Short mmCIF file of C-alpha atoms and ligand atoms in Angstrom, two decimals:
data_model
loop_
_atom_site.label_atom_id
_atom_site.label_comp_id
_atom_site.label_asym_id
_atom_site.label_seq_id
_atom_site.Cartn_x
_atom_site.Cartn_y
_atom_site.Cartn_z
CA UNK A 76 22.48 -3.52 -3.47
CA UNK A 77 22.69 -6.26 -0.86
CA UNK A 78 20.50 -9.03 0.53
CA UNK A 79 19.86 -8.74 4.27
CA UNK A 80 17.38 -10.04 6.80
CA UNK A 81 14.99 -7.38 8.09
CA UNK A 82 11.85 -7.54 10.24
CA UNK A 83 8.42 -7.22 8.66
CA UNK A 84 5.48 -5.85 10.67
CA UNK A 85 2.42 -7.95 11.37
CA UNK A 86 -0.51 -7.00 9.11
CA UNK A 87 -2.83 -4.25 10.30
CA UNK A 88 -6.59 -4.80 9.73
CA UNK A 89 -6.61 -3.98 5.97
CA UNK A 90 -3.12 -5.31 5.22
CA UNK A 91 -1.88 -8.64 3.86
CA UNK A 92 1.44 -10.48 3.79
CA UNK A 93 2.46 -11.96 0.44
CA UNK A 94 5.19 -14.55 0.00
CA UNK A 95 6.88 -13.39 -3.19
CA UNK A 96 7.34 -15.96 -5.97
CA UNK A 97 9.07 -13.52 -8.30
CA UNK A 98 9.58 -9.81 -8.86
CA UNK A 99 10.32 -8.16 -12.18
CA UNK A 100 13.02 -5.51 -12.48
CA UNK A 101 11.77 -2.29 -14.04
CA UNK A 102 13.85 0.66 -15.24
CA UNK A 103 12.28 2.82 -12.56
CA UNK A 104 13.98 0.60 -9.94
CA UNK A 105 17.30 1.65 -11.47
CA UNK A 106 16.28 5.32 -11.44
CA UNK A 107 15.45 5.15 -7.73
CA UNK A 108 18.61 3.19 -6.91
CA UNK A 109 20.72 5.76 -8.76
CA UNK A 110 18.91 8.73 -7.21
CA UNK A 111 17.69 10.18 -10.52
CA UNK A 112 14.31 9.77 -8.84
CA UNK A 113 14.34 10.49 -5.09
CA UNK A 114 13.57 7.86 -2.43
CA UNK A 115 14.47 7.76 1.28
CA UNK A 116 17.25 5.28 2.09
CA UNK A 117 17.92 2.67 3.36
CA UNK A 118 15.15 1.05 1.39
CA UNK A 119 13.92 -2.12 -0.25
CA UNK A 120 12.95 -1.46 -3.87
CA UNK A 121 11.03 -3.70 -6.28
CA UNK A 122 7.50 -3.07 -7.53
CA UNK A 123 6.56 -5.95 -9.82
CA UNK A 124 5.87 -8.61 -7.23
CA UNK A 125 3.60 -11.63 -7.48
CA UNK A 126 3.14 -14.36 -4.93
CA UNK A 127 0.87 -16.11 -2.48
CA UNK A 128 -1.08 -14.51 0.36
CA UNK A 129 0.10 -16.06 3.64
CA UNK A 130 -1.53 -13.77 6.22
CA UNK A 131 -4.39 -11.27 6.28
CA UNK A 132 -5.49 -8.50 8.65
CA UNK A 133 -8.77 -8.83 10.55
CA UNK A 134 -10.77 -6.66 8.11
CA UNK A 135 -9.49 -8.16 4.84
CA UNK A 136 -12.36 -9.55 2.74
CA UNK A 137 -11.33 -9.59 -0.94
CA UNK A 138 -8.36 -11.95 -0.73
CA UNK A 139 -7.61 -14.93 1.49
CA UNK A 140 -4.64 -16.98 2.62
CA UNK A 141 -3.53 -19.17 -0.26
CA UNK A 142 -4.66 -16.81 -3.03
CA UNK A 143 -2.17 -16.21 -5.84
CA UNK A 144 -1.93 -12.46 -6.41
CA UNK A 145 -0.10 -9.83 -8.41
CA UNK A 146 0.65 -6.53 -6.68
CA UNK A 147 0.31 -3.09 -8.22
CA UNK A 148 0.76 0.60 -7.43
CA UNK A 149 -0.78 2.56 -4.56
CA UNK A 150 -3.57 5.14 -4.71
CA UNK A 151 -5.68 6.97 -2.13
CA UNK A 152 -9.08 5.49 -2.97
CA UNK A 153 -10.87 8.68 -1.94
CA UNK A 154 -10.15 11.38 -4.55
CA UNK A 155 -12.19 12.15 -7.68
CA UNK A 156 -9.82 10.13 -9.90
CA UNK A 157 -9.93 7.08 -7.65
CA UNK A 158 -13.70 7.28 -7.20
CA UNK A 159 -14.20 7.49 -10.96
CA UNK A 160 -12.15 4.36 -11.59
CA UNK A 161 -8.90 6.01 -12.65
CA UNK A 162 -6.55 5.41 -9.72
CA UNK A 163 -3.55 5.84 -12.05
CA UNK A 164 -4.49 9.54 -12.13
CA UNK A 165 -4.70 9.80 -8.32
CA UNK A 166 -2.91 13.04 -7.36
CA UNK A 167 -1.92 11.45 -4.06
CA UNK A 168 -0.30 8.42 -5.71
CA UNK A 169 3.22 9.89 -6.11
CA UNK A 170 3.41 10.50 -2.37
CA UNK A 171 1.88 7.13 -1.47
CA UNK A 172 4.24 5.22 -3.77
CA UNK A 173 7.46 7.12 -3.12
CA UNK A 174 7.57 8.10 0.54
CA UNK A 175 8.77 4.74 1.88
CA UNK A 176 6.19 4.49 4.65
CA UNK A 177 2.51 3.87 5.40
CA UNK A 178 0.01 6.77 5.55
CA UNK A 179 0.85 7.40 9.21
CA UNK A 180 4.58 7.64 8.55
CA UNK A 181 5.46 4.26 10.03
CA UNK A 182 7.71 1.89 8.08
CA UNK A 183 6.68 -1.71 7.44
CA UNK A 184 10.32 -2.83 7.79
CA UNK A 185 12.95 -2.55 10.52
CA UNK A 186 16.48 -3.73 11.12
CA UNK A 187 17.83 -3.85 14.67
CA UNK A 188 15.01 -1.50 15.70
CA UNK A 189 15.91 1.12 13.06
CA UNK A 190 13.37 1.93 10.33
CA UNK A 191 14.01 0.60 6.81
CA UNK A 192 11.94 2.17 4.05
CA UNK A 193 9.56 -0.31 2.49
CA UNK A 194 6.24 0.39 0.78
CA UNK A 195 8.04 1.18 -2.50
CA UNK A 196 5.06 1.48 -4.84
CA UNK A 197 3.28 0.06 -1.78
CA UNK A 198 5.31 -3.17 -2.22
CA UNK A 199 9.12 -3.36 -1.88
CA UNK A 200 9.10 -6.72 -3.64
CA UNK A 201 12.83 -7.40 -4.00
CA UNK A 202 12.17 -9.55 -0.96
CA UNK A 203 10.87 -12.89 0.21
CA UNK A 204 7.80 -11.27 1.80
CA UNK A 205 5.79 -8.09 1.29
CA UNK A 206 3.33 -6.28 3.54
CA UNK A 207 0.76 -4.27 1.62
CA UNK A 208 -2.87 -3.17 1.59
CA UNK A 209 -5.36 -5.74 0.31
CA UNK A 210 -6.69 -3.38 -2.37
CA UNK A 211 -3.34 -3.43 -4.19
CA UNK A 212 -3.52 -7.20 -4.75
CA UNK A 213 -5.28 -8.68 -7.77
CA UNK A 214 -6.06 -12.40 -7.77
CA UNK A 215 -4.53 -14.54 -10.52
CA UNK A 216 -6.14 -17.65 -11.97
CA UNK A 217 -4.30 -20.97 -12.02
CA UNK A 218 -2.15 -21.42 -15.06
CA UNK A 219 -0.49 -18.00 -15.05
CA UNK A 220 3.18 -18.58 -14.13
CA UNK A 221 3.30 -16.91 -10.72
CA UNK A 222 7.05 -16.27 -10.75
CA UNK A 223 6.73 -14.21 -13.93
CA UNK A 224 3.33 -12.59 -13.27
CA UNK A 225 4.63 -9.53 -11.41
CA UNK A 226 5.10 -7.55 -14.59
CA UNK A 227 1.32 -7.73 -15.09
CA UNK A 228 1.20 -5.19 -12.24
CA UNK A 229 3.46 -2.55 -13.82
CA UNK A 230 5.38 -2.96 -17.07
CA UNK A 231 2.71 -4.77 -19.05
CA UNK A 232 -0.26 -2.56 -18.09
CA UNK A 233 1.91 0.55 -18.63
CA UNK A 234 2.46 -0.42 -22.27
CA UNK A 235 -0.79 -2.22 -23.05
CA UNK A 236 -2.84 0.41 -21.24
CA UNK A 237 -1.17 3.28 -23.11
CA UNK A 238 -2.59 1.72 -26.26
CA UNK A 239 -5.91 0.23 -25.09
CA UNK A 240 -6.91 2.93 -22.58
CA UNK A 241 -5.25 6.09 -23.92
CA UNK A 242 -4.33 5.94 -27.62
CA UNK A 243 -7.31 3.70 -28.49
CA UNK A 244 -6.24 3.17 -32.12
CA UNK A 245 -8.93 2.52 -34.69
CA UNK A 246 -8.81 -0.81 -36.53
CA UNK A 247 -6.63 -0.45 -39.58
CA UNK A 248 -4.71 2.52 -38.21
CA UNK A 249 -0.93 2.73 -37.85
CA UNK A 250 1.20 2.88 -34.70
CA UNK A 251 4.92 3.21 -33.99
CA UNK A 252 6.39 2.06 -30.68
CA UNK A 253 9.73 3.54 -29.57
CA UNK A 254 11.65 1.40 -27.07
CA UNK A 255 10.99 -2.35 -27.07
CA UNK A 256 11.44 -3.27 -23.44
CA UNK A 257 8.61 -4.92 -21.52
CA UNK A 258 6.50 -1.76 -21.78
CA UNK A 259 7.05 -1.31 -25.51
CA UNK A 260 6.51 -4.99 -26.31
CA UNK A 261 3.22 -4.88 -24.40
CA UNK A 262 2.24 -1.79 -26.38
CA UNK A 263 3.03 -3.68 -29.58
CA UNK A 264 0.84 -6.61 -28.50
CA UNK A 265 -2.03 -4.26 -27.65
CA UNK A 266 -1.73 -2.39 -30.95
CA UNK A 267 -1.88 -5.65 -32.84
CA UNK A 268 -4.89 -6.74 -30.78
CA UNK A 269 -6.54 -3.41 -31.69
CA UNK A 270 -6.37 -4.32 -35.36
CA UNK A 271 -3.67 -1.86 -36.37
CA UNK A 272 -2.52 -2.47 -39.94
CA UNK A 273 1.07 -1.40 -39.28
CA UNK A 274 2.82 -1.70 -35.95
CA UNK A 275 6.34 -0.33 -36.30
CA UNK A 276 8.91 -1.15 -33.62
CA UNK A 277 11.89 1.19 -33.08
CA UNK A 278 14.88 0.29 -30.92
CA UNK A 279 18.66 0.52 -30.89
CA UNK A 280 19.02 -3.17 -30.01
CA UNK A 281 18.67 -5.63 -32.93
CA UNK A 282 17.85 -8.54 -30.58
CA UNK A 283 14.84 -6.64 -29.23
CA UNK A 284 13.66 -5.86 -32.72
CA UNK A 285 13.66 -9.58 -33.48
CA UNK A 286 11.87 -10.39 -30.22
CA UNK A 287 9.23 -7.77 -31.07
CA UNK A 288 8.16 -9.89 -34.03
CA UNK A 289 6.79 -12.42 -31.53
CA UNK A 290 4.63 -9.65 -30.03
CA UNK A 291 3.27 -8.54 -33.39
CA UNK A 292 5.38 -5.83 -35.05
CA UNK A 293 4.87 -5.62 -38.79
CA UNK A 294 7.99 -3.49 -39.39
CA UNK A 295 11.21 -2.86 -37.48
CA UNK A 296 13.56 0.11 -37.48
CA UNK A 297 17.04 -0.05 -35.95
CA UNK A 298 17.37 3.47 -34.58
CA UNK A 299 21.18 3.43 -34.55
CA UNK A 300 21.39 2.46 -38.20
CA UNK A 301 18.73 4.65 -39.79
CA UNK A 302 16.77 7.79 -39.00
CA UNK A 303 13.47 6.63 -37.43
CA UNK A 304 11.49 9.66 -38.64
CA UNK A 305 12.26 9.24 -42.32
CA UNK A 306 12.05 5.43 -42.06
CA UNK A 307 8.56 5.67 -40.59
CA UNK A 308 7.44 8.20 -43.18
CA UNK A 309 8.67 5.80 -45.85
CA UNK A 310 6.60 2.94 -44.43
CA UNK A 311 3.53 5.12 -43.80
CA UNK A 312 3.55 8.18 -46.07
CA UNK A 313 2.33 11.18 -44.09
CA UNK A 314 3.19 9.61 -40.76
CA UNK A 315 1.63 7.16 -38.32
CA UNK A 316 -1.69 7.76 -36.57
CA UNK A 317 -0.20 7.05 -33.17
CA UNK A 318 3.19 6.76 -31.46
CA UNK A 319 4.13 5.37 -28.08
CA UNK A 320 7.40 6.57 -26.50
CA UNK A 321 8.46 3.80 -24.12
CA UNK A 322 12.23 4.20 -24.08
CA UNK A 323 12.68 7.10 -21.67
CA UNK A 324 15.27 8.55 -24.07
CA UNK A 325 14.98 12.26 -24.65
CA UNK A 326 15.52 12.09 -28.42
CA UNK A 327 12.96 9.31 -28.83
CA UNK A 328 10.11 11.57 -27.70
CA UNK A 329 10.76 14.21 -30.36
CA UNK A 330 11.37 11.46 -32.95
CA UNK A 331 8.06 9.82 -31.99
CA UNK A 332 6.23 13.13 -32.20
CA UNK A 333 7.71 13.93 -35.62
CA UNK A 334 6.76 10.47 -36.88
CA UNK A 335 3.04 11.06 -36.48
CA UNK A 336 0.65 12.41 -39.07
CA UNK A 337 -0.65 16.00 -38.86
CA UNK A 338 -3.41 14.90 -36.50
CA UNK A 339 -1.53 12.01 -34.93
CA UNK A 340 -1.18 11.39 -31.21
CA UNK A 341 2.01 10.65 -29.28
CA UNK A 342 1.72 9.04 -25.85
CA UNK A 343 4.71 9.33 -23.52
CA UNK A 344 5.16 6.47 -21.05
CA UNK A 345 8.96 6.21 -20.83
CA UNK A 346 10.27 7.72 -17.59
CA UNK A 347 13.24 10.00 -18.20
CA UNK A 348 15.19 11.34 -15.19
CA UNK A 349 13.34 13.95 -13.11
CA UNK A 350 13.97 17.42 -14.60
CA UNK A 351 14.24 16.23 -18.23
CA UNK A 352 12.73 18.68 -20.71
CA UNK A 353 11.67 17.86 -24.27
CA UNK A 354 11.86 19.99 -27.40
CA UNK A 355 8.90 19.89 -29.75
CA UNK A 356 8.67 21.79 -33.01
CA UNK A 357 5.97 24.43 -32.58
CA UNK A 358 4.62 24.31 -36.14
CA UNK A 359 4.30 20.53 -35.92
CA UNK A 360 2.19 20.87 -32.79
CA UNK A 361 0.20 23.76 -34.21
CA UNK A 362 -0.69 21.62 -37.21
CA UNK A 363 -2.97 19.53 -35.01
CA UNK A 364 -0.83 16.87 -33.37
CA UNK A 365 -1.50 15.72 -29.84
CA UNK A 366 1.14 14.93 -27.22
CA UNK A 367 0.15 13.45 -23.90
CA UNK A 368 1.53 11.29 -21.15
CA UNK A 369 0.08 8.65 -18.90
CA UNK A 370 1.27 6.56 -16.00
CA UNK A 371 0.43 2.92 -15.39
CA UNK A 372 -1.42 2.84 -18.70
CA UNK A 373 -4.37 4.51 -17.01
CA UNK A 374 -5.08 1.07 -15.59
CA UNK A 375 -7.51 0.27 -12.81
CA UNK A 376 -5.56 -2.77 -11.64
CA UNK A 377 -8.36 -5.07 -10.49
CA UNK A 378 -10.24 -4.43 -13.74
CA UNK A 379 -7.36 -4.25 -16.20
CA UNK A 380 -5.03 -6.99 -14.93
CA UNK A 381 -7.67 -9.71 -15.46
CA UNK A 382 -8.01 -8.45 -19.05
CA UNK A 383 -4.24 -8.81 -19.48
CA UNK A 384 -4.41 -12.31 -18.02
CA UNK A 385 -7.01 -13.25 -20.64
CA UNK A 386 -4.77 -11.79 -23.36
CA UNK A 387 -1.94 -13.93 -21.99
CA UNK A 388 -4.24 -16.97 -22.07
CA UNK A 389 -4.86 -16.39 -25.77
CA UNK A 390 -1.13 -16.24 -26.46
CA UNK A 391 -1.28 -12.51 -27.22
CA UNK A 392 1.00 -11.39 -24.37
CA UNK A 393 3.82 -13.94 -24.08
CA UNK A 394 5.48 -12.62 -20.91
CA UNK A 395 7.60 -15.80 -20.81
CA UNK A 396 9.42 -14.64 -23.94
CA UNK A 397 10.52 -11.34 -22.36
CA UNK A 398 11.50 -12.73 -18.93
CA UNK A 399 14.82 -14.08 -17.62
CA UNK A 400 15.03 -15.46 -14.08
CA UNK A 401 17.75 -14.50 -11.57
CA UNK A 402 18.11 -15.53 -7.93
CA UNK A 403 17.44 -12.71 -5.47
CA UNK A 404 21.09 -13.01 -4.41
CA UNK A 405 22.01 -12.10 -8.01
CA UNK A 406 20.21 -8.76 -7.74
CA UNK A 407 23.21 -6.70 -8.88
CA UNK A 408 23.61 -8.85 -12.00
CA UNK A 409 19.87 -8.61 -12.68
CA UNK A 410 19.86 -4.82 -12.39
CA UNK A 411 23.01 -4.59 -14.53
CA UNK A 412 21.32 -6.74 -17.19
CA UNK A 413 18.32 -4.42 -17.13
CA UNK A 414 20.57 -1.36 -17.35
CA UNK A 415 22.68 -2.57 -20.28
CA UNK A 416 19.66 -3.97 -22.09
CA UNK A 417 21.02 -7.50 -22.39
CA UNK A 418 17.87 -8.81 -20.71
CA UNK A 419 14.38 -7.38 -21.38
CA UNK A 420 12.75 -8.32 -18.08
CA UNK A 421 14.96 -9.74 -15.34
CA UNK A 422 12.80 -11.49 -12.73
CA UNK A 423 14.22 -11.99 -9.24
CA UNK A 424 13.28 -15.25 -7.56
CA UNK A 425 13.65 -15.18 -3.73
ZN1 ZN B 661 7.64 -0.43 -13.08
ZN1 ZN B 662 -6.84 8.98 -5.20
#
């Protein structure tokens, strides 16, 4: 990847320009860069941006110049899912977030008159400035560290929402979380907040297992050193009530599924490469287990992000402890650190 100067359009009536304070690096950025998920090139990636509104279109009413905002994913706003408050289930969202243009096919970015694909997740936040629709911006109160807040628009709601909006564990129940990146750590925090009696973290990386203690795991399992299924069944005889698969690893999904009790639920949030298939034991499913997926933690950003901010304010979601800052010019190092797992959440600072 490289850092270049490109032209940004002026905002149309419902659009805003945000000066980016920081943008988290997510594993999906790597998947799009590597082509394991398709995106038109040349493009500006980045979809965990937060910053300050510096310009607004003539019809913008809900945010104003000077507001601190976190950006989130795009949705159509007109389908049944959007109208019932579940924009994460919008069937038009994949197109809106992954086509690299506005609705009318125009790009928000150009270089020497040639189109550059922006609008990645309606943001393209590996940049100093972003042009997006006002409805994708959620205002942040003072006190939240703006440079680090971008992950409240993707990674954190993906994990926390998978627990709070989808799994909905009962107080006292047991949950295992596979993959302790930003998504998994947020799932851990949400499970603890839900009153789970055991929150078991599973990862290959011992440093992440230690970090997960600060987010509320009660037990840790190093997946490379022991078999997660038998280790979980030892901690919770009969299996856990719920499992979250947040690693994107193929084996982790079947391990998560086999770690649940006969009527347990596994929620898949880790994004494996397009075309990945999973193998699930038929008798285990027949017994009464549930397997489901969700994107963006089923979050309605302007409702859910303020809840996450309040969790952060109570010390329950310490995003500072998962984040490491890089300059935007160090983007290759930041993406490499995300890929090799040496950093949980690289944050690019323009
Ligand atoms: Zn993401
Ligand atoms: Zn929709």
